[in-house]
Coordinates of C-alpha atoms and ligand atoms in Angstrom, one line a residue:
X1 CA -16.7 14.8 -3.0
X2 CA -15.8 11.2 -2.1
X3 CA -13.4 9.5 -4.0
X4 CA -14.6 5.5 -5.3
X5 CA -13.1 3.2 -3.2
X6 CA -10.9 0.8 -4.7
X7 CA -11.9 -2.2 -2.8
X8 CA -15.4 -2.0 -2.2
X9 CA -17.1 -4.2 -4.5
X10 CA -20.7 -3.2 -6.0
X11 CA -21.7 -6.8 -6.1
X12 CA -20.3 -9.4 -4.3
X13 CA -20.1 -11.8 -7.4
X14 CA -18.9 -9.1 -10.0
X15 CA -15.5 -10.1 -9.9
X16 CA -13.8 -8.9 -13.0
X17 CA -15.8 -5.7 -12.1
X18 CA -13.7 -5.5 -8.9
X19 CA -10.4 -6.1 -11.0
X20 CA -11.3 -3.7 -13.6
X21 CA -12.0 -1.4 -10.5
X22 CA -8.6 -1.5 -9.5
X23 CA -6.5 -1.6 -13.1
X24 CA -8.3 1.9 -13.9
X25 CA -8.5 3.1 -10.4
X26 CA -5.4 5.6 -11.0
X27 CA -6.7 7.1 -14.2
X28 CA -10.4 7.4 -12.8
X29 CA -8.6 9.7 -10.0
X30 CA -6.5 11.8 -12.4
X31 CA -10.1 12.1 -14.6
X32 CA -11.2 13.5 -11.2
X33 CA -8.5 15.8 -10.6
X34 CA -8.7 17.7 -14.5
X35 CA -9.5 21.6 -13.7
X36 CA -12.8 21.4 -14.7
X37 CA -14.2 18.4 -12.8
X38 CA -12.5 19.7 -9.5
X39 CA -14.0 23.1 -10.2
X40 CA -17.4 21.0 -11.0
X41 CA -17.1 18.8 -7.8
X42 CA -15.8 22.2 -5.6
X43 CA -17.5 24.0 -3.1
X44 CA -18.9 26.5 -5.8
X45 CA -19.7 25.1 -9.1
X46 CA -21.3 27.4 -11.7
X47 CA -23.9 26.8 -14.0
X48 CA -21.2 27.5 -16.6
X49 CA -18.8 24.8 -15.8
X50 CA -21.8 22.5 -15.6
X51 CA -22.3 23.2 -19.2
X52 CA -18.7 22.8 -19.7
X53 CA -18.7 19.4 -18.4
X54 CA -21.3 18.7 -20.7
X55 CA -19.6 19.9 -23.3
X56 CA -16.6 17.6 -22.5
X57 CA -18.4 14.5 -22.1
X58 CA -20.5 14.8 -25.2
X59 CA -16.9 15.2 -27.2
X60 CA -16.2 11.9 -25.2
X61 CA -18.9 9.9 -25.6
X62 CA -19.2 11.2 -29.3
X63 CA -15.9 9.7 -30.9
X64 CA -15.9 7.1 -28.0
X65 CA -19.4 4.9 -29.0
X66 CA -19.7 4.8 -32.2
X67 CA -16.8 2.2 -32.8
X68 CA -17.4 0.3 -29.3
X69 CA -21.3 0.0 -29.9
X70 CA -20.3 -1.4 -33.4
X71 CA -18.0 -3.9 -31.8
X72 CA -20.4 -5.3 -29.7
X73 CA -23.2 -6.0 -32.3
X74 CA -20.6 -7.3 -35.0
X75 CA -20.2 -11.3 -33.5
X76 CA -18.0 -11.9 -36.2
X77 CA -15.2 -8.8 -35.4
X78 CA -11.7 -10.3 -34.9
X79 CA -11.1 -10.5 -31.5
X80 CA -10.1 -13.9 -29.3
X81 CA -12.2 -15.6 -26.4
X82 CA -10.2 -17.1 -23.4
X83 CA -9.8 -20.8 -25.1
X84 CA -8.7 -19.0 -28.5
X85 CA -12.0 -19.2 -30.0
X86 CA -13.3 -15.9 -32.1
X87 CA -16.4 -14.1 -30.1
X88 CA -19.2 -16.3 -31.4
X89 CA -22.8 -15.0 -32.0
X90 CA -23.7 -16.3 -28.0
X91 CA -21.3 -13.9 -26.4
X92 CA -23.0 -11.1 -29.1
X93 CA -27.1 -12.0 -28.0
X94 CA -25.9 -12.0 -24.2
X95 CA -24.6 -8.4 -24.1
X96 CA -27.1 -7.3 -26.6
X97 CA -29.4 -9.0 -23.8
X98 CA -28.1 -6.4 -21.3
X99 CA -29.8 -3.5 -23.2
X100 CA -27.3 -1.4 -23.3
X101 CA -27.6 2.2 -25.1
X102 CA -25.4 5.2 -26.0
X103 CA -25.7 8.0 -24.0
X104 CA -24.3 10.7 -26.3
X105 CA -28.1 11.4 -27.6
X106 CA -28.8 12.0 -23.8
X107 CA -26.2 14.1 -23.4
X108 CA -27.1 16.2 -27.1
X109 CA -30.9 16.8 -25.1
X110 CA -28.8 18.2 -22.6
X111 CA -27.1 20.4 -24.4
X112 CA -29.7 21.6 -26.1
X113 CA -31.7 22.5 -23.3
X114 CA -28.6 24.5 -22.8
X115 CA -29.2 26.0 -25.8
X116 CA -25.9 24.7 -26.7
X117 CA -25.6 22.9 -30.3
X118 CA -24.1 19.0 -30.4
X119 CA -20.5 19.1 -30.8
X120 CA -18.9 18.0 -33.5
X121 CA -17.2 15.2 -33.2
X122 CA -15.2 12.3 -35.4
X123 CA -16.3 8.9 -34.3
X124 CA -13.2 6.7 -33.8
X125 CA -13.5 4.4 -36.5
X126 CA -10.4 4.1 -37.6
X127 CA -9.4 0.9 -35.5
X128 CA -12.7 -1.0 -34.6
X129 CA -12.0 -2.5 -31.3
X130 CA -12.6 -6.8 -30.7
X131 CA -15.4 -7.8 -28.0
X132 CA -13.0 -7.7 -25.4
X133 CA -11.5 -4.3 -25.9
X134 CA -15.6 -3.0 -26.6
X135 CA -16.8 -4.5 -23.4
X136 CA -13.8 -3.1 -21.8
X137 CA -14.7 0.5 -22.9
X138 CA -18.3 0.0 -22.2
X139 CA -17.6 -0.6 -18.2
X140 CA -15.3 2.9 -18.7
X141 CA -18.7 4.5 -20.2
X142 CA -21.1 2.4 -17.8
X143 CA -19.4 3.3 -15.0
X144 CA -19.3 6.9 -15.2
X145 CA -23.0 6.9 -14.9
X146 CA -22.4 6.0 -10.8
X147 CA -19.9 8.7 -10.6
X148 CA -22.8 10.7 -12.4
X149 CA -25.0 10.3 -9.8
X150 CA -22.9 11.7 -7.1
X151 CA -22.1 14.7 -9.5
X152 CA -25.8 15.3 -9.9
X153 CA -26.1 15.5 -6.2
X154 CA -23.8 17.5 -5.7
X155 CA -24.9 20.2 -8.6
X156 CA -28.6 19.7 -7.7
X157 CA -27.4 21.0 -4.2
X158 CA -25.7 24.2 -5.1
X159 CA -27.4 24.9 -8.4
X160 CA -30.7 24.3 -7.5
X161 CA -33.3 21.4 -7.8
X162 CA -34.3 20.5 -10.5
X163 CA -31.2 20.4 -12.6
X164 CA -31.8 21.5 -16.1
X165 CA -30.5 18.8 -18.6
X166 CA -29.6 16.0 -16.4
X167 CA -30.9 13.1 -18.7
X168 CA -27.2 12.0 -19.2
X169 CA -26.4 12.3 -15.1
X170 CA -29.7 10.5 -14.2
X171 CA -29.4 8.0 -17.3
X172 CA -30.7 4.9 -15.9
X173 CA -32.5 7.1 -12.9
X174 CA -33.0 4.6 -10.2
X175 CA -31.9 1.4 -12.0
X176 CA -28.3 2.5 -11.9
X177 CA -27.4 -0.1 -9.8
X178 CA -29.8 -3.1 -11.1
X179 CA -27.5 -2.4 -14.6
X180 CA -24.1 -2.2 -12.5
X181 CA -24.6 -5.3 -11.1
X182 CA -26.0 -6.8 -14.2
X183 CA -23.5 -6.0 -16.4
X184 CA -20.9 -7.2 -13.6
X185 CA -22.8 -10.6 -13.6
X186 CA -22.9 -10.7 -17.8
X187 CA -19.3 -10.0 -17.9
X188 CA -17.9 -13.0 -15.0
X189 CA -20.6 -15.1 -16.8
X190 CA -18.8 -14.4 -19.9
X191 CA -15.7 -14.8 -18.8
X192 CA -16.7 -18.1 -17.2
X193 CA -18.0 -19.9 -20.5
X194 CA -14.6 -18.8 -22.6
X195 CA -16.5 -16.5 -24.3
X196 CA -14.3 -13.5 -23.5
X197 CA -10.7 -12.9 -21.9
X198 CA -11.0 -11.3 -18.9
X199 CA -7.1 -9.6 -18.8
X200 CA -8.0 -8.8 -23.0
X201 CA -11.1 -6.9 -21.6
X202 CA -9.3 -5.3 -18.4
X203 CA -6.3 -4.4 -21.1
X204 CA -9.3 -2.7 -23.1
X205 CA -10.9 -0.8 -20.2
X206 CA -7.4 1.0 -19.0
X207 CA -6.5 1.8 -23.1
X208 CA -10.1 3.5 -23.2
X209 CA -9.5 5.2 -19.9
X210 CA -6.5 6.6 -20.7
X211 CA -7.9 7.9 -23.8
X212 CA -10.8 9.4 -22.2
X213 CA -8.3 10.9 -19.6
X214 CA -6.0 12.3 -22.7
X215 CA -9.5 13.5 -24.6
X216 CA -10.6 15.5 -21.6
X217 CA -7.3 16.8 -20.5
X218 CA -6.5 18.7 -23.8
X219 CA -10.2 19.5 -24.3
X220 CA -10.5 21.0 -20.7
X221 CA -7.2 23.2 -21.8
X222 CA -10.0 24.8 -24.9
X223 CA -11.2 28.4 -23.4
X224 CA -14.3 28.1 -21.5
X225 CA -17.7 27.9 -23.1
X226 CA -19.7 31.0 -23.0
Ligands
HEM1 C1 -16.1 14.8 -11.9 C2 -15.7 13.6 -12.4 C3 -16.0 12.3 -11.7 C4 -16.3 12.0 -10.5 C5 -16.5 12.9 -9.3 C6 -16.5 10.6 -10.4 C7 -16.9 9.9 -9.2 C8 -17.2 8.6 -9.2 C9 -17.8 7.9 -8.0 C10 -18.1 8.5 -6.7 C11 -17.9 6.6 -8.4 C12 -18.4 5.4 -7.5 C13 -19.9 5.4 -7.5 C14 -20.5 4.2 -6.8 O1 -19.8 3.2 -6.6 O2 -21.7 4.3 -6.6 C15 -17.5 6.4 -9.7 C16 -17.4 5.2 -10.4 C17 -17.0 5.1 -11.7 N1 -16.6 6.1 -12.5 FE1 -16.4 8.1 -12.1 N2 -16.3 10.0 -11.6 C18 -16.0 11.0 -12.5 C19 -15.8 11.0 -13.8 C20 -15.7 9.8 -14.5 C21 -15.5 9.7 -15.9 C22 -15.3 10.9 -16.9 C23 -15.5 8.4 -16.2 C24 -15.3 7.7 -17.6 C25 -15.9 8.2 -18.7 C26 -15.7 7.6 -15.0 C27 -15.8 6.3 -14.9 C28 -16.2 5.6 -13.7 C29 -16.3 4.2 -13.6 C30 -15.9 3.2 -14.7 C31 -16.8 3.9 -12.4 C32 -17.1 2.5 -11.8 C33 -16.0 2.0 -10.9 C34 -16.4 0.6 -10.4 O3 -17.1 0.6 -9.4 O4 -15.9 -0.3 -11.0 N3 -15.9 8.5 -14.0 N4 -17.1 7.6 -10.2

């Protein structure tokens, strides 16, 4: 499976998109390389390492969103803009604007049509992240959904089409690139009226990475699901 490439933009005005692009580029590959997304993305993925992944991710996106959807619809959460200013109730309404929604209920339908029951997970409450740090996280969650369709190309080829439980791989179904490019706009707009720090935010994408990457590694070391 192709790799992202880290220089071709999305959008052609999405900037910090194209520098986030490139601070988490290393991690996104070593997500890519974990056993059980190389046996996933191999020549012969099995219906069980699909629910695997599934398995994974809902674990991920579990303890992940709770704390980063909280952050964003809390305009008063410490935090910083770029002239020193907290996050006012304007930066708030404009990513509430963007409509985004968690995808760890999607990937709970999934499961179940799996017959597999929600994992339990502990939402990651314990340090509530500012706006910059949340909006960082949500272009690590966000973006997974492009990578997602490329998976569920690739599974729908060798495991038959259609794919049962695919509402988190399809999540935005052909609109996955109208919300890339909007949420790349939001965020240089953002950054543009001082109502977020662009490095704070790029700081919060590669810390959320990397705990994505850490979750998944030690996860994917669990024995297989059945
Ligand atoms: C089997 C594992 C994965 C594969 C094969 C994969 C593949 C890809 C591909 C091909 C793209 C580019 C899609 C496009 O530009 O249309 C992409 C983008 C992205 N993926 Fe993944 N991905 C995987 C896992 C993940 C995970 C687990 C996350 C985080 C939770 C993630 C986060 C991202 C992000 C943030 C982008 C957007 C990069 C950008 O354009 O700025 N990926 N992925």
């Amino acid at each position: 499976m192709p790799s992202p490439s880290p220089t071709a933009p999305n959008t052609a005005a999405a900037e910090l998109i194209v520098a986030l692009r490139l601070a988490t580029a290393a991690t996104h590959q070593a997500v890519e390389l974990l056993p059980g997304m190389v046996r996933l993305t191999g020549p012969d993925p099995s219906p069980a390492d699909y629910r695997r992944y599934l398995r994974l991710m809902a674990r991920v996106y579990g303890t992940l969103e709770p704390s980063l959807y909280a952050a964003l619809s809390a305009p008063g959460a410490p935090g910083t803009g770029a002239a020193g200013q907290p996050p006012s109730a304007r930066a708030a309404d404009r990513v509430a604007a963007l409509g985004l929604r968690p995808k760890f209920p999607a990937l709970c339908a999934d499961l179940a049509v799996h017959g597999l029951a929600p994992p339990a997970v502990v939402p990651d409450l314990l340090s509530p992240p500012d706006l910059n740090t949340a909006l960082g996280g949500l272009y690590v969650l966000e973006g997974s959904t492009l990578g997602g369709r490329v998976v569920a190309r690739h599974l729908r080829k060798h495991l038959g089409d259609p794919l049962p439980g695919a509402t988190f791989l399809d999540f935005h179904g052909g609109q996955a690139a109208a919300h890339w490019k909007r949420l790349g706009l939001a965020l240089d707009g953002l950054a543009a009226d001082g109502l977020i720090d662009p490095d704070c935010v790029i700081t919060g994408a590669c810390a959320v990475f990397q705990e994505v990457y850490t979750m998944l590694a030690t996860l994917d070391e669990d024995p297989p699901a059945p």
